[in-house]
Amino acid sequence: KKLGISPSQDTELPEGVTASRRKGDPDAVFLQNFTETTQTVRLPHAMTDAQTGEEICGDLQLQAFEIRVLLDQ
């Protein structure tokens, strides 16, 4: 499974984590953890949390059954 940010920057997703992209201005990336444990997703570049406005880069911790929406500028 890949998080397709661009053809040259794909990120491996842990088992049980899905990612989908909604095109827009900016694009929205939906990350969903369908497991009972915390999972780590490495982001290929900084993104903005749609709910908090926080800039996130590097590793993102998804809690059990958590969904995060990130804005990709």
PDB file of C-alpha atoms in Angstrom:
ATOM      1  CA  LYS A   1       0.000   0.000   0.000  1.00  0.00           C
ATOM      2  CA  LYS A   2       1.278   3.459  -0.867  1.00  0.00           C
ATOM      3  CA  LEU A   3       0.373   7.026   0.012  1.00  0.00           C
ATOM      4  CA  GLY A   4       0.664   8.571  -3.441  1.00  0.00           C
ATOM      5  CA  ILE A   5       1.834  12.106  -2.798  1.00  0.00           C
ATOM      6  CA  SER A   6       3.575  12.291  -6.141  1.00  0.00           C
ATOM      7  CA  PRO A   7       5.082   9.663  -8.434  1.00  0.00           C
ATOM      8  CA  SER A   8       8.512  10.245  -6.886  1.00  0.00           C
ATOM      9  CA  GLN A   9       7.395  10.424  -3.230  1.00  0.00           C
ATOM     10  CA  ASP A  10       5.368   7.411  -2.141  1.00  0.00           C
ATOM     11  CA  THR A  11       5.162   6.428   1.497  1.00  0.00           C
ATOM     12  CA  GLU A  12       4.699   2.859   2.681  1.00  0.00           C
ATOM     13  CA  LEU A  13       1.621   2.412   4.843  1.00  0.00           C
ATOM     14  CA  PRO A  14       1.497   0.055   7.818  1.00  0.00           C
ATOM     15  CA  GLU A  15      -0.842  -2.924   7.669  1.00  0.00           C
ATOM     16  CA  GLY A  16      -4.384  -1.801   8.477  1.00  0.00           C
ATOM     17  CA  VAL A  17      -3.856   1.850   7.463  1.00  0.00           C
ATOM     18  CA  THR A  18      -5.450   3.287   4.333  1.00  0.00           C
ATOM     19  CA  ALA A  19      -4.975   6.583   2.537  1.00  0.00           C
ATOM     20  CA  SER A  20      -7.120   8.326  -0.029  1.00  0.00           C
ATOM     21  CA  ARG A  21      -6.749  11.684  -1.725  1.00  0.00           C
ATOM     22  CA  ARG A  22      -9.456  14.153  -2.657  1.00  0.00           C
ATOM     23  CA  LYS A  23      -8.328  16.616  -5.303  1.00  0.00           C
ATOM     24  CA  GLY A  24      -9.012  20.242  -4.513  1.00  0.00           C
ATOM     25  CA  ASP A  25      -7.314  23.447  -3.543  1.00  0.00           C
ATOM     26  CA  PRO A  26      -5.630  22.217  -1.441  1.00  0.00           C
ATOM     27  CA  ASP A  27      -5.793  18.426  -1.863  1.00  0.00           C
ATOM     28  CA  ALA A  28      -7.030  16.517   1.193  1.00  0.00           C
ATOM     29  CA  VAL A  29      -5.404  13.240   2.245  1.00  0.00           C
ATOM     30  CA  PHE A  30      -7.538  10.986   4.450  1.00  0.00           C
ATOM     31  CA  LEU A  31      -5.547   8.582   6.650  1.00  0.00           C
ATOM     32  CA  GLN A  32      -7.487   5.859   8.461  1.00  0.00           C
ATOM     33  CA  ASN A  33      -6.165   3.360  11.001  1.00  0.00           C
ATOM     34  CA  PHE A  34      -8.378   0.282  11.102  1.00  0.00           C
ATOM     35  CA  THR A  35      -6.315  -1.517  13.767  1.00  0.00           C
ATOM     36  CA  GLU A  36      -6.503  -1.751  17.550  1.00  0.00           C
ATOM     37  CA  THR A  37      -2.967  -0.379  17.949  1.00  0.00           C
ATOM     38  CA  THR A  38      -1.180   2.892  17.262  1.00  0.00           C
ATOM     39  CA  GLN A  39       0.391   2.980  13.784  1.00  0.00           C
ATOM     40  CA  THR A  40       3.101   5.276  12.426  1.00  0.00           C
ATOM     41  CA  VAL A  41       2.983   6.836   8.958  1.00  0.00           C
ATOM     42  CA  ARG A  42       6.038   8.669   7.640  1.00  0.00           C
ATOM     43  CA  LEU A  43       4.967  11.723   5.641  1.00  0.00           C
ATOM     44  CA  PRO A  44       7.156  12.572   2.639  1.00  0.00           C
ATOM     45  CA  HIS A  45       6.795  16.312   3.304  1.00  0.00           C
ATOM     46  CA  ALA A  46       5.007  18.742   5.622  1.00  0.00           C
ATOM     47  CA  MET A  47       1.205  18.766   5.553  1.00  0.00           C
ATOM     48  CA  THR A  48      -1.421  20.653   7.545  1.00  0.00           C
ATOM     49  CA  ASP A  49      -3.902  18.972   9.887  1.00  0.00           C
ATOM     50  CA  ALA A  50      -7.334  20.027   8.599  1.00  0.00           C
ATOM     51  CA  GLN A  51      -8.882  20.093  12.082  1.00  0.00           C
ATOM     52  CA  THR A  52      -6.191  21.861  14.113  1.00  0.00           C
ATOM     53  CA  GLY A  53      -4.221  23.806  11.485  1.00  0.00           C
ATOM     54  CA  GLU A  54      -1.015  22.270  12.878  1.00  0.00           C
ATOM     55  CA  GLU A  55       1.806  21.620  10.415  1.00  0.00           C
ATOM     56  CA  ILE A  56       2.892  17.986  10.549  1.00  0.00           C
ATOM     57  CA  CYS A  57       6.101  16.577   9.109  1.00  0.00           C
ATOM     58  CA  GLY A  58       8.031  13.349   9.533  1.00  0.00           C
ATOM     59  CA  ASP A  59       6.252  10.612  11.480  1.00  0.00           C
ATOM     60  CA  LEU A  60       2.522  10.832  12.181  1.00  0.00           C
ATOM     61  CA  GLN A  61       1.079   8.669  14.967  1.00  0.00           C
ATOM     62  CA  LEU A  62      -2.420   7.348  14.241  1.00  0.00           C
ATOM     63  CA  GLN A  63      -4.151   6.037  17.367  1.00  0.00           C
ATOM     64  CA  ALA A  64      -6.328   2.913  17.213  1.00  0.00           C
ATOM     65  CA  PHE A  65      -9.216   3.468  14.779  1.00  0.00           C
ATOM     66  CA  GLU A  66      -8.214   7.112  14.273  1.00  0.00           C
ATOM     67  CA  ILE A  67      -8.915   9.104  11.124  1.00  0.00           C
ATOM     68  CA  ARG A  68      -6.849  12.167  10.202  1.00  0.00           C
ATOM     69  CA  VAL A  69      -7.415  14.588   7.340  1.00  0.00           C
ATOM     70  CA  LEU A  70      -4.288  16.343   6.105  1.00  0.00           C
ATOM     71  CA  LEU A  71      -4.149  19.221   3.635  1.00  0.00           C
ATOM     72  CA  ASP A  72      -1.447  18.928   0.991  1.00  0.00           C
ATOM     73  CA  GLN A  73      -0.452  22.332  -0.371  1.00  0.00           C
TER      74      GLN A  73
END
